[in-house]
């Protein structure tokens, strides 16, 4: 279905003010803006990347988001939610099989929707994503010193209608008007400025934490057209981490056969695995040190990049077939590809780079940080919508076919997959039985012949058709997909002109009422939330430092950390213990300020001890012995 559609030039409309670009990733999220023509990531105190991780308490209060939440998973895995993007726009049935892979609990809501259960509270994936978006919004607001209410958010090209809707809803819930949903590969191409009057075909290879996407785009006269998309929703850096974890655990079990890691310990092993992997992207070998004193584990080993590449080759290789399929779908030959763009943190691995080069027969673009590329492109698109940049048009494609159910439960495709957006298509149908006065229209998305294998998006009835013999009444069904990839369906009886129209409300998004209610609640409870949040944060921080201090004192007592008695005296352990008890007394209270004060006091008291342990560990490392104690 060749289409000649030009998007209206957004820059002609009234200027909507500041708009930020957001990469809402499975693993990591970022917010970016354009500073005098140059896109930049907005960094917080802990860097530009906000891990898409949220920690909640049993009452449903947000305790931490991002880097802090990721750390929190070390002490409390069950209250820490990650990879929510996988659940967006999905039913419980859709994701049941992955519940085994997630450390938190999934539950089913009445309507078959998936919920995340934390303590007694149930959360929608939309709400959880909104927590991450709020953090990004706050980051941008701190940076600009003013409120930010408009954003462009990116999604994977394969996201279906329900998932795009869910992403928009999450934005709304976070207090952001989502001006545009942009496909991630399209954003990445923008970030590389490939729109600048160049002609050609671009492949965007995106290997992130949990997902792999490959997209083939065509550029002409500054217009991006996505020719095809492919990928694997269960392939990424997490798989590499998991393989390393398996290796470590197997080897630990050789020494400690009874070792069965719990949630927190798994998280600790995962962190060690991920750090080792990251280091091996730039170093030929790395020292692994994993200490779990409770389980009598003190694991040490040297790991080389070659070993890592050997045990993970099959994972990296799995990206090859989707690439080849995408090239086929785009109806091109690999030699016709002019540019290859690397996106996603995992493309920092040398093994991935060389595979990409091998598949596409050319050196990929890697001048930008691969984990920032999408956010930078989103910022450029945001700038366009803010009326700041002219002459950029974005055309995306529909990743899955859309159609309706016809007789026998067959799928009748109206818009085939990989059709350029926005698009409109109409098909004519007839009635099946005599005197039929109503037609039920069931809208599906998917590639299979029978609708039962595809995904139902909506249903509605066209009523008031005049009674006629079967086949005599004709009705037209039109599908329109707008620039956000959102579908509008209409049906019209040809003779009478009777018509019915719906914007497809995906079955697994939130209803308008639900969103309204949540928005209302978020305003009503806002001030209360701030107080609760401050208290929750103080408590978490208090618990964290208590646990860390108790751990060190325990190690000192058991002689696991060796400090000469003379030095020990000068470190004033008695003062540490006093401060420890003082904090213990207030940590369960409702007084955030008192808790914070005692936290500070304990931090001060432990300062000399921490310094000493650090020095001791460093010298032990130099002797090749101990590294893991440094972290606390
Ligand atoms: P997503 O798009 O899935 O949110 P990212 O693009 O941020 O995620 O990629 C995150 C993944 O990249 C993680 O698995 C992380 O371990 C991996 N990663 C980040 N930096 C490196 C590196 N230097 N070497 C190898 N992997 C890396
Ligand atoms: Mg990404």
mmCIF file of C-alpha atoms in Angstrom, residues 279-500:
data_model
loop_
_atom_site.group_PDB
_atom_site.id
_atom_site.type_symbol
_atom_site.label_atom_id
_atom_site.label_comp_id
_atom_site.label_asym_id
_atom_site.label_seq_id
_atom_site.Cartn_x
_atom_site.Cartn_y
_atom_site.Cartn_z
ATOM 1 C CA UNK A 279 34.293 -3.276 32.628
ATOM 2 C CA UNK A 280 35.081 -5.942 30.070
ATOM 3 C CA UNK A 281 33.806 -3.647 27.318
ATOM 4 C CA UNK A 282 36.976 -1.607 27.797
ATOM 5 C CA UNK A 283 39.389 -3.973 29.591
ATOM 6 C CA UNK A 284 40.748 -7.376 28.643
ATOM 7 C CA UNK A 285 40.136 -8.879 32.077
ATOM 8 C CA UNK A 286 38.543 -8.137 35.416
ATOM 9 C CA UNK A 287 38.739 -9.440 38.974
ATOM 10 C CA UNK A 288 35.460 -10.798 40.325
ATOM 11 C CA UNK A 289 34.929 -10.518 44.089
ATOM 12 C CA UNK A 290 31.662 -11.640 45.561
ATOM 13 C CA UNK A 291 31.154 -11.787 49.313
ATOM 14 C CA UNK A 292 28.029 -13.078 50.976
ATOM 15 C CA UNK A 293 29.184 -13.608 54.565
ATOM 16 C CA UNK A 294 25.810 -14.971 55.756
ATOM 17 C CA UNK A 295 26.166 -17.816 53.265
ATOM 18 C CA UNK A 296 29.876 -18.249 53.824
ATOM 19 C CA UNK A 297 30.628 -17.134 50.282
ATOM 20 C CA UNK A 298 33.865 -15.359 49.409
ATOM 21 C CA UNK A 299 34.138 -15.941 45.686
ATOM 22 C CA UNK A 300 37.150 -14.713 43.736
ATOM 23 C CA UNK A 301 38.017 -15.243 40.143
ATOM 24 C CA UNK A 302 39.618 -13.579 37.199
ATOM 25 C CA UNK A 303 37.382 -13.207 34.151
ATOM 26 C CA UNK A 304 38.658 -12.327 30.710
ATOM 27 C CA UNK A 305 36.789 -10.677 27.889
ATOM 28 C CA UNK A 306 37.450 -13.751 25.780
ATOM 29 C CA UNK A 307 35.721 -15.944 28.364
ATOM 30 C CA UNK A 308 32.770 -13.558 28.524
ATOM 31 C CA UNK A 309 32.500 -13.585 24.759
ATOM 32 C CA UNK A 310 32.659 -17.365 24.639
ATOM 33 C CA UNK A 311 29.848 -17.922 27.130
ATOM 34 C CA UNK A 312 27.650 -15.205 25.648
ATOM 35 C CA UNK A 313 28.296 -15.707 21.942
ATOM 36 C CA UNK A 314 25.007 -17.528 21.420
ATOM 37 C CA UNK A 315 23.112 -14.586 22.958
ATOM 38 C CA UNK A 316 24.755 -11.970 20.783
ATOM 39 C CA UNK A 317 24.306 -14.199 17.721
ATOM 40 C CA UNK A 318 20.549 -14.206 18.284
ATOM 41 C CA UNK A 319 20.392 -10.678 16.884
ATOM 42 C CA UNK A 320 21.478 -11.867 13.455
ATOM 43 C CA UNK A 321 18.254 -13.432 12.212
ATOM 44 C CA UNK A 322 16.025 -10.451 13.089
ATOM 45 C CA UNK A 323 18.491 -8.232 11.181
ATOM 46 C CA UNK A 324 18.304 -10.423 8.137
ATOM 47 C CA UNK A 325 14.514 -10.533 8.331
ATOM 48 C CA UNK A 326 14.291 -6.768 8.618
ATOM 49 C CA UNK A 327 16.452 -6.385 5.526
ATOM 50 C CA UNK A 328 14.169 -8.786 3.648
ATOM 51 C CA UNK A 329 11.019 -6.997 4.854
ATOM 52 C CA UNK A 330 12.442 -3.710 3.662
ATOM 53 C CA UNK A 331 12.823 -5.278 0.201
ATOM 54 C CA UNK A 332 16.449 -4.216 0.011
ATOM 55 C CA UNK A 333 19.804 -5.832 -0.248
ATOM 56 C CA UNK A 334 22.273 -5.397 2.603
ATOM 57 C CA UNK A 335 24.603 -3.516 0.232
ATOM 58 C CA UNK A 336 21.978 -0.814 -0.184
ATOM 59 C CA UNK A 337 22.265 0.171 3.486
ATOM 60 C CA UNK A 338 24.227 3.420 3.734
ATOM 61 C CA UNK A 339 24.402 3.965 7.485
ATOM 62 C CA UNK A 340 24.233 1.743 10.536
ATOM 63 C CA UNK A 341 23.456 3.312 13.908
ATOM 64 C CA UNK A 342 24.246 1.685 17.248
ATOM 65 C CA UNK A 343 21.776 2.268 20.065
ATOM 66 C CA UNK A 344 21.475 0.763 23.543
ATOM 67 C CA UNK A 345 23.994 0.227 26.323
ATOM 68 C CA UNK A 346 24.777 -3.321 25.244
ATOM 69 C CA UNK A 347 26.189 -2.127 21.911
ATOM 70 C CA UNK A 348 29.210 -0.941 23.880
ATOM 71 C CA UNK A 349 30.347 -4.548 23.924
ATOM 72 C CA UNK A 350 33.102 -5.078 21.359
ATOM 73 C CA UNK A 351 31.617 -8.464 20.409
ATOM 74 C CA UNK A 352 28.317 -6.787 19.530
ATOM 75 C CA UNK A 353 30.031 -4.135 17.453
ATOM 76 C CA UNK A 354 31.953 -6.635 15.424
ATOM 77 C CA UNK A 355 28.837 -8.726 14.826
ATOM 78 C CA UNK A 356 26.978 -5.640 13.589
ATOM 79 C CA UNK A 357 29.834 -4.796 11.295
ATOM 80 C CA UNK A 358 29.814 -8.341 9.995
ATOM 81 C CA UNK A 359 26.049 -8.424 9.365
ATOM 82 C CA UNK A 360 25.830 -5.012 7.711
ATOM 83 C CA UNK A 361 29.255 -5.024 6.089
ATOM 84 C CA UNK A 362 30.101 -1.561 7.269
ATOM 85 C CA UNK A 363 31.340 0.258 10.332
ATOM 86 C CA UNK A 364 28.446 1.438 12.471
ATOM 87 C CA UNK A 365 27.988 4.964 13.812
ATOM 88 C CA UNK A 366 29.135 5.027 17.414
ATOM 89 C CA UNK A 367 30.088 8.662 17.951
ATOM 90 C CA UNK A 368 27.259 9.262 20.434
ATOM 91 C CA UNK A 369 26.776 7.467 23.728
ATOM 92 C CA UNK A 370 24.567 4.575 22.663
ATOM 93 C CA UNK A 371 22.498 4.836 25.833
ATOM 94 C CA UNK A 372 21.751 8.514 25.207
ATOM 95 C CA UNK A 373 21.059 8.459 21.482
ATOM 96 C CA UNK A 374 17.306 7.907 21.687
ATOM 97 C CA UNK A 375 16.780 10.603 24.318
ATOM 98 C CA UNK A 376 18.797 13.074 22.254
ATOM 99 C CA UNK A 377 16.660 12.331 19.221
ATOM 100 C CA UNK A 378 13.504 12.710 21.303
ATOM 101 C CA UNK A 379 14.780 16.131 22.356
ATOM 102 C CA UNK A 380 15.253 17.116 18.734
ATOM 103 C CA UNK A 381 11.713 16.054 17.912
ATOM 104 C CA UNK A 382 10.479 17.899 21.007
ATOM 105 C CA UNK A 383 12.237 20.984 19.754
ATOM 106 C CA UNK A 384 10.503 20.635 16.406
ATOM 107 C CA UNK A 385 7.139 20.471 18.127
ATOM 108 C CA UNK A 386 8.040 23.458 20.261
ATOM 109 C CA UNK A 387 8.462 25.309 17.003
ATOM 110 C CA UNK A 388 12.181 25.748 17.419
ATOM 111 C CA UNK A 389 13.452 23.504 14.651
ATOM 112 C CA UNK A 390 12.008 23.571 11.175
ATOM 113 C CA UNK A 391 12.047 21.128 8.309
ATOM 114 C CA UNK A 392 12.084 17.816 10.093
ATOM 115 C CA UNK A 393 9.352 15.376 9.270
ATOM 116 C CA UNK A 394 8.958 12.007 10.829
ATOM 117 C CA UNK A 395 7.244 9.129 9.205
ATOM 118 C CA UNK A 396 6.899 5.878 11.061
ATOM 119 C CA UNK A 397 5.369 2.552 10.144
ATOM 120 C CA UNK A 398 2.787 0.360 11.749
ATOM 121 C CA UNK A 399 4.613 -2.605 13.242
ATOM 122 C CA UNK A 400 1.696 -5.053 13.046
ATOM 123 C CA UNK A 401 -1.168 -5.494 10.604
ATOM 124 C CA UNK A 402 -4.581 -4.153 11.545
ATOM 125 C CA UNK A 403 -7.870 -5.533 10.403
ATOM 126 C CA UNK A 404 -11.282 -6.839 11.343
ATOM 127 C CA UNK A 405 -12.835 -10.229 11.862
ATOM 128 C CA UNK A 406 -14.788 -11.654 8.945
ATOM 129 C CA UNK A 407 -16.796 -14.842 8.528
ATOM 130 C CA UNK A 408 -15.282 -17.968 10.008
ATOM 131 C CA UNK A 409 -13.138 -16.024 12.442
ATOM 132 C CA UNK A 410 -10.763 -14.992 9.695
ATOM 133 C CA UNK A 411 -8.617 -11.877 9.871
ATOM 134 C CA UNK A 412 -9.252 -9.391 7.073
ATOM 135 C CA UNK A 413 -6.282 -7.046 7.025
ATOM 136 C CA UNK A 414 -7.051 -3.418 6.278
ATOM 137 C CA UNK A 415 -3.649 -1.869 6.997
ATOM 138 C CA UNK A 416 -0.721 -4.239 6.499
ATOM 139 C CA UNK A 417 2.264 -4.118 8.811
ATOM 140 C CA UNK A 418 5.117 -1.796 7.917
ATOM 141 C CA UNK A 419 2.749 0.728 6.337
ATOM 142 C CA UNK A 420 4.031 4.278 6.704
ATOM 143 C CA UNK A 421 2.165 6.451 9.202
ATOM 144 C CA UNK A 422 -0.033 8.379 9.296
ATOM 145 C CA UNK A 423 -2.234 6.314 7.045
ATOM 146 C CA UNK A 424 -5.825 5.720 6.104
ATOM 147 C CA UNK A 425 -7.342 2.717 4.352
ATOM 148 C CA UNK A 426 -10.847 1.543 3.584
ATOM 149 C CA UNK A 427 -12.262 -1.863 2.709
ATOM 150 C CA UNK A 428 -15.795 -2.757 1.682
ATOM 151 C CA UNK A 429 -17.663 -5.711 3.176
ATOM 152 C CA UNK A 430 -21.122 -7.184 2.740
ATOM 153 C CA UNK A 431 -23.589 -8.794 5.112
ATOM 154 C CA UNK A 432 -23.499 -12.559 5.626
ATOM 155 C CA UNK A 433 -27.156 -13.316 6.290
ATOM 156 C CA UNK A 434 -30.502 -12.108 4.949
ATOM 157 C CA UNK A 435 -32.130 -9.152 6.661
ATOM 158 C CA UNK A 436 -29.111 -8.452 8.796
ATOM 159 C CA UNK A 437 -29.616 -5.040 10.409
ATOM 160 C CA UNK A 438 -26.493 -4.827 12.497
ATOM 161 C CA UNK A 439 -22.856 -5.732 12.026
ATOM 162 C CA UNK A 440 -20.485 -6.330 14.844
ATOM 163 C CA UNK A 441 -17.050 -5.014 14.036
ATOM 164 C CA UNK A 442 -14.154 -6.590 15.887
ATOM 165 C CA UNK A 443 -10.818 -4.904 15.411
ATOM 166 C CA UNK A 444 -7.642 -6.974 15.627
ATOM 167 C CA UNK A 445 -3.917 -6.490 15.376
ATOM 168 C CA UNK A 446 -1.554 -9.222 14.250
ATOM 169 C CA UNK A 447 -0.214 -11.308 11.423
ATOM 170 C CA UNK A 448 -2.114 -14.571 11.815
ATOM 171 C CA UNK A 449 -4.951 -15.730 9.570
ATOM 172 C CA UNK A 450 -7.391 -16.437 12.361
ATOM 173 C CA UNK A 451 -8.324 -13.617 14.681
ATOM 174 C CA UNK A 452 -8.142 -15.909 17.707
ATOM 175 C CA UNK A 453 -4.348 -15.865 17.265
ATOM 176 C CA UNK A 454 -4.210 -12.088 17.021
ATOM 177 C CA UNK A 455 -4.815 -9.391 19.540
ATOM 178 C CA UNK A 456 -8.245 -7.834 19.924
ATOM 179 C CA UNK A 457 -8.191 -4.071 20.164
ATOM 180 C CA UNK A 458 -11.827 -3.034 20.096
ATOM 181 C CA UNK A 459 -15.357 -3.948 19.129
ATOM 182 C CA UNK A 460 -18.426 -1.977 18.188
ATOM 183 C CA UNK A 461 -21.702 -2.474 16.395
ATOM 184 C CA UNK A 462 -22.947 -0.712 13.287
ATOM 185 C CA UNK A 463 -26.715 -0.678 13.677
ATOM 186 C CA UNK A 464 -29.615 0.439 11.503
ATOM 187 C CA UNK A 465 -28.683 -1.308 8.260
ATOM 188 C CA UNK A 466 -31.855 -1.726 6.143
ATOM 189 C CA UNK A 467 -33.003 -5.376 5.949
ATOM 190 C CA UNK A 468 -31.683 -6.710 2.652
ATOM 191 C CA UNK A 469 -30.729 -10.110 1.254
ATOM 192 C CA UNK A 470 -27.285 -11.340 2.298
ATOM 193 C CA UNK A 471 -24.569 -9.645 0.326
ATOM 194 C CA UNK A 472 -26.762 -6.755 -0.832
ATOM 195 C CA UNK A 473 -25.957 -4.400 2.025
ATOM 196 C CA UNK A 474 -22.492 -2.970 1.682
ATOM 197 C CA UNK A 475 -20.516 -1.331 4.398
ATOM 198 C CA UNK A 476 -17.160 0.349 4.388
ATOM 199 C CA UNK A 477 -14.721 0.085 7.236
ATOM 200 C CA UNK A 478 -12.039 2.770 7.399
ATOM 201 C CA UNK A 479 -8.941 2.687 9.529
ATOM 202 C CA UNK A 480 -6.972 5.822 10.188
ATOM 203 C CA UNK A 481 -3.728 5.715 12.130
ATOM 204 C CA UNK A 482 -2.501 9.104 13.264
ATOM 205 C CA UNK A 483 1.086 10.255 13.679
ATOM 206 C CA UNK A 484 1.249 8.789 17.201
ATOM 207 C CA UNK A 485 0.331 5.402 15.832
ATOM 208 C CA UNK A 486 -3.121 5.548 17.402
ATOM 209 C CA UNK A 487 -5.967 3.996 15.499
ATOM 210 C CA UNK A 488 -9.353 5.523 14.659
ATOM 211 C CA UNK A 489 -11.926 3.169 13.169
ATOM 212 C CA UNK A 490 -15.136 4.078 11.374
ATOM 213 C CA UNK A 491 -17.793 2.046 9.597
ATOM 214 C CA UNK A 492 -20.429 3.262 7.169
ATOM 215 C CA UNK A 493 -23.318 1.561 5.423
ATOM 216 C CA UNK A 494 -22.937 2.611 1.795
ATOM 217 C CA UNK A 495 -26.608 3.058 0.757
ATOM 218 C CA UNK A 496 -27.990 4.743 3.839
ATOM 219 C CA UNK A 497 -24.850 6.530 4.961
ATOM 220 C CA UNK A 498 -25.401 5.305 8.515
ATOM 221 C CA UNK A 499 -22.049 5.559 10.226
ATOM 222 C CA UNK A 500 -20.325 4.787 13.476
#
